[in-house]
Coordinates of C-alpha atoms in Angstrom, one line a residue:
M1 CA 4.1 13.4 -17.5
T2 CA 5.6 12.9 -13.8
N3 CA 6.2 10.5 -11.1
H4 CA 3.7 11.7 -8.6
W5 CA 5.9 10.0 -5.5
D6 CA 8.2 13.3 -6.1
N7 CA 5.4 15.4 -4.8
Y8 CA 3.4 12.7 -2.6
H9 CA 5.4 13.5 0.7
R10 CA 4.0 17.1 0.6
H11 CA 0.4 15.6 1.3
W12 CA 1.4 13.1 3.7
M13 CA 0.3 14.6 7.1
L14 CA -3.3 14.9 5.4
L15 CA -3.7 11.3 4.7
D16 CA -5.7 8.9 6.9
A17 CA -6.5 5.6 7.1
P18 CA -7.0 3.5 5.1
L19 CA -4.2 5.0 3.2
R20 CA -2.0 5.1 6.4
P21 CA -1.7 2.3 8.9
P22 CA -3.6 3.2 12.1
P23 CA -1.8 2.2 15.7
E24 CA -4.0 -0.9 15.6
T25 CA -2.6 -1.9 12.6
V26 CA 1.2 -1.4 13.7
A27 CA 0.2 -3.5 16.8
I28 CA -0.9 -6.3 14.7
F29 CA 2.1 -6.3 12.6
E30 CA 4.1 -6.7 16.0
R31 CA 1.8 -9.4 17.0
E32 CA 2.1 -11.4 13.6
L33 CA 5.7 -11.3 13.5
D34 CA 7.2 -10.9 16.8
L35 CA 9.6 -7.9 15.9
A36 CA 11.0 -7.2 19.4
D37 CA 14.2 -8.8 18.5
A38 CA 13.9 -8.6 14.8
D39 CA 16.2 -7.2 12.1
V40 CA 13.4 -5.7 10.0
L41 CA 13.3 -4.8 6.2
L42 CA 10.7 -2.3 5.5
L43 CA 9.4 -1.8 1.9
G44 CA 8.8 2.0 1.6
V45 CA 9.2 4.6 4.4
T46 CA 5.9 4.5 6.1
P47 CA 6.8 6.3 9.5
E48 CA 4.2 4.4 11.6
L49 CA 6.1 1.2 10.8
A50 CA 9.6 2.6 11.4
V51 CA 9.1 2.2 15.3
L52 CA 9.1 -1.7 14.8
G53 CA 11.9 -4.2 15.2
R54 CA 15.4 -4.4 16.9
S55 CA 16.9 -2.6 13.9
M56 CA 15.2 -1.7 10.5
L57 CA 16.6 -1.0 7.0
A58 CA 13.9 0.8 5.0
I59 CA 13.8 0.7 1.0
D60 CA 12.1 3.2 -1.3
Q61 CA 12.8 4.1 -4.8
S62 CA 12.0 8.0 -4.2
A63 CA 14.5 10.3 -2.7
A64 CA 11.9 12.6 -2.2
M65 CA 9.8 10.2 -0.1
I66 CA 13.0 9.3 2.2
S67 CA 13.9 12.7 2.9
G68 CA 10.1 14.0 3.3
V69 CA 8.3 11.0 5.0
W70 CA 10.9 8.8 7.0
A71 CA 11.3 9.1 10.4
G72 CA 14.8 9.8 10.4
D73 CA 17.8 7.7 10.6
N74 CA 19.5 6.6 14.0
A75 CA 21.5 3.9 15.7
S76 CA 18.9 1.2 15.1
R77 CA 17.2 2.2 11.7
R78 CA 18.2 3.9 8.3
A79 CA 16.5 4.4 4.9
V80 CA 18.3 4.1 1.4
A81 CA 17.1 4.3 -2.0
G82 CA 16.6 1.0 -4.0
N83 CA 14.5 -1.0 -6.1
W84 CA 11.8 -3.4 -4.6
L85 CA 12.1 -5.6 -7.5
D86 CA 15.8 -6.0 -7.0
L87 CA 16.5 -5.5 -3.4
P88 CA 19.9 -4.3 -2.5
V89 CA 20.3 -6.9 0.3
G90 CA 21.6 -10.4 0.6
S91 CA 19.8 -13.7 0.3
A92 CA 18.2 -15.1 3.7
S93 CA 19.4 -11.8 5.6
A94 CA 16.1 -10.4 7.2
D95 CA 14.3 -11.7 10.2
A96 CA 11.3 -10.0 8.8
V97 CA 10.0 -8.1 5.7
I98 CA 7.2 -5.7 6.3
G99 CA 5.4 -3.3 4.0
D100 CA 2.0 -1.2 3.6
G101 CA 0.3 -1.2 0.4
C102 CA 3.5 -2.1 -1.3
L103 CA 1.9 -4.9 -3.7
S104 CA -0.5 -2.1 -5.1
A105 CA 2.2 0.3 -5.6
V106 CA 3.5 -2.0 -8.7
D107 CA 1.5 -1.7 -11.6
S108 CA 1.4 -5.5 -13.0
K109 CA 1.0 -9.2 -12.0
M110 CA 4.7 -9.8 -13.3
A111 CA 6.0 -7.0 -10.9
R112 CA 3.9 -8.5 -8.0
D113 CA 5.3 -11.8 -8.5
T114 CA 8.9 -10.2 -8.9
L115 CA 8.4 -8.3 -5.6
L116 CA 7.0 -11.7 -3.7
G117 CA 9.9 -13.5 -5.1
E118 CA 12.4 -11.1 -3.6
I119 CA 10.5 -11.1 -0.1
A120 CA 10.9 -14.7 -0.2
R121 CA 14.6 -14.4 -1.2
V122 CA 15.7 -12.2 1.6
L123 CA 13.8 -13.7 4.4
K124 CA 15.9 -15.9 6.8
P125 CA 14.6 -19.6 7.0
G126 CA 11.6 -20.0 9.5
R127 CA 10.7 -16.2 9.5
R128 CA 7.6 -14.4 8.2
A129 CA 6.9 -11.4 6.3
A130 CA 3.6 -9.1 6.6
I131 CA 2.2 -6.9 3.9
R132 CA -0.8 -4.8 4.3
V133 CA -2.8 -5.3 0.9
F134 CA -5.4 -3.1 -0.8
A135 CA -7.5 -5.6 -2.3
S136 CA -10.6 -5.1 -4.6
P137 CA -14.0 -6.5 -3.7
E138 CA -15.1 -9.8 -5.1
M139 CA -18.0 -8.2 -6.7
T140 CA -16.7 -4.9 -8.4
E141 CA -18.6 -1.8 -7.2
D142 CA -20.3 0.8 -9.9
L143 CA -19.4 4.2 -9.7
P144 CA -23.2 5.6 -9.4
G145 CA -23.7 3.3 -6.4
I146 CA -20.3 5.0 -4.8
E147 CA -21.7 8.4 -5.6
A148 CA -24.9 7.5 -3.8
Q149 CA -23.3 6.3 -0.8
V150 CA -21.2 9.4 -0.6
L151 CA -24.0 11.7 -0.8
A152 CA -26.0 9.4 1.8
G153 CA -23.1 9.7 4.2
G154 CA -22.2 6.0 3.8
I155 CA -18.5 6.6 3.3
E156 CA -16.4 7.5 6.3
N157 CA -13.7 9.7 4.8
F158 CA -12.1 11.0 1.5
H159 CA -9.4 8.6 1.6
A160 CA -11.7 5.6 1.6
L161 CA -13.5 7.0 -1.3
K162 CA -10.5 7.5 -3.2
W163 CA -9.7 3.8 -3.0
R164 CA -13.1 2.7 -3.7
I165 CA -13.1 4.7 -7.2
A166 CA -9.8 3.3 -7.9
M167 CA -10.9 -0.1 -7.3
A168 CA -14.2 0.2 -9.1
C169 CA -12.1 1.6 -12.3
T170 CA -9.3 -0.9 -12.1
T171 CA -8.8 -2.9 -15.4
G172 CA -9.8 -6.5 -15.9
G173 CA -7.3 -9.3 -16.7
S174 CA -4.2 -10.2 -14.4
D175 CA -2.6 -6.9 -14.0
C176 CA -5.5 -5.4 -12.2
A177 CA -3.9 -1.8 -13.0
I178 CA -5.1 1.7 -13.1
E179 CA -3.3 4.7 -14.0
V180 CA -3.4 7.2 -11.1
R181 CA -4.4 10.2 -13.1
T182 CA -7.6 8.1 -14.1
I183 CA -8.5 7.7 -10.3
R184 CA -8.4 11.9 -10.0
D185 CA -10.2 12.3 -13.5
T186 CA -12.9 10.1 -12.3
F187 CA -13.4 11.8 -9.3
D188 CA -13.6 15.1 -10.7
R189 CA -16.3 13.8 -13.1
L190 CA -18.6 12.5 -10.2
F191 CA -17.8 15.3 -8.0
P192 CA -17.1 18.3 -9.9
D193 CA -18.0 20.8 -7.0
R194 CA -15.4 20.1 -4.2
E195 CA -17.0 22.7 -1.9
A196 CA -20.2 21.2 -2.2
L197 CA -18.7 17.9 -1.4
A198 CA -17.2 19.3 1.5
A199 CA -20.2 20.9 3.0
R200 CA -22.2 17.7 2.3
T201 CA -19.5 15.3 3.8
G202 CA -17.8 17.3 6.4
W203 CA -14.5 16.5 4.6
S204 CA -11.9 19.2 4.5
I205 CA -11.0 20.7 1.0
A206 CA -7.4 20.0 2.1
S207 CA -8.0 16.4 2.4
I208 CA -10.2 16.2 -1.0
N209 CA -7.6 18.4 -2.7
T210 CA -4.8 15.6 -2.2
I211 CA -6.2 13.8 -5.1
D212 CA -4.6 16.5 -6.9
V213 CA -1.2 14.8 -6.8
Y214 CA -2.3 12.3 -9.3
A215 CA -2.9 14.8 -11.8
G216 CA -0.7 14.2 -14.9
S217 CA 1.3 11.2 -13.3
D218 CA 2.7 8.4 -15.4
T219 CA 2.1 6.1 -12.3
S220 CA -0.3 3.1 -12.3
Y221 CA -1.3 1.0 -9.2
S222 CA -2.7 -2.4 -9.2
F223 CA -5.7 -3.5 -7.0
A224 CA -6.0 -7.2 -7.4
K225 CA -8.7 -9.3 -5.8
L226 CA -7.6 -11.1 -2.5
A227 CA -8.0 -14.6 -3.8
M228 CA -5.6 -13.4 -6.6
L229 CA -2.9 -12.1 -4.4
V230 CA -3.3 -15.2 -2.2
D231 CA -2.7 -17.5 -5.4
E232 CA 0.3 -15.3 -6.2
A233 CA 1.8 -15.6 -2.9
N234 CA 1.2 -19.2 -2.7
V235 CA 3.7 -19.6 -5.6
W236 CA 6.5 -18.3 -3.4
F237 CA 5.3 -19.3 0.2
D238 CA 4.2 -22.5 1.7
D239 CA 2.3 -20.6 4.6
V240 CA 0.1 -18.0 3.5
R241 CA -2.5 -16.4 5.8
I242 CA -5.1 -13.5 5.8
V243 CA -5.2 -11.5 9.1
P244 CA -7.6 -8.6 9.5
S245 CA -5.9 -5.3 10.0
G246 CA -8.4 -3.3 12.2
S247 CA -11.4 -1.4 12.2
Y248 CA -10.8 1.7 10.2
P249 CA -12.7 2.8 7.1
L250 CA -12.3 0.2 4.5
A251 CA -10.3 -2.2 6.7
E252 CA -12.2 -5.0 5.3
R253 CA -10.4 -4.5 2.1
C254 CA -6.9 -4.0 3.6
P255 CA -6.1 -7.2 5.7
L256 CA -2.5 -8.3 6.3
L257 CA -1.0 -10.9 3.9
V258 CA 1.3 -12.7 6.2
L259 CA 3.8 -14.8 4.6
G260 CA 6.0 -18.0 5.9
S261 CA 8.1 -20.9 4.6
P262 CA 9.4 -19.3 1.7
K263 CA 9.9 -22.2 -1.1
Q264 CA 13.2 -22.5 -2.8
S265 CA 14.1 -19.4 -4.9
T266 CA 16.4 -19.8 -8.1
K267 CA 17.5 -16.3 -7.5
H268 CA 20.7 -15.6 -5.4
K269 CA 22.8 -12.7 -4.3

């Protein structure tokens, strides 16, 4: 088994929305948090978000992602290796916390709760965080229905298909988890002939083959429903809002979770 993040950066330039935030989404982060004069903490190394803020500290657990994806350190921004569930920064030290999909990159309700608690801890009083979420729909799709939509031209790109398969296969219960290798295995069962899929949809083989980074990975994601994510955030924040993140493929499942007024945390550093 492997941690696919060590190879994920090799496919980064082949990814598209919804896996990467388009310019309209970056502008919504800026608008919601008023980041021009903010010292920003970024969870992950999403290069599209690296332009935000007066200064930025990015934290990612994968050294390969930092070396392969990060936009590069300069006088106002830098990236360091660290654990989102135990952030290496002081309490009430960040003007803003932002992240792209980070609540799905952890594998359980407990991990999501710990991450939300850390965001609440590091935010300065009166400041806000915004996380773009990947939320499962209230009514779970079935795989034959997804397959039919692909063949009818009803799914805009391969990356939207990948997330729809993932959400359809996510386990029940509070964790809402899925092993990423299951996403790839399910795709291969649905579409065993990738050349035929490319010809039918117009998607490039290179884009389709990005799913192979999940092969043999021991990593799991979580795709909770939006109402569950809001409930979990309400434990840590008094002001929780859902803000649409744009009009790209699958954007309706990828809003910003905007978090303000952190509640008193029992954890301090």
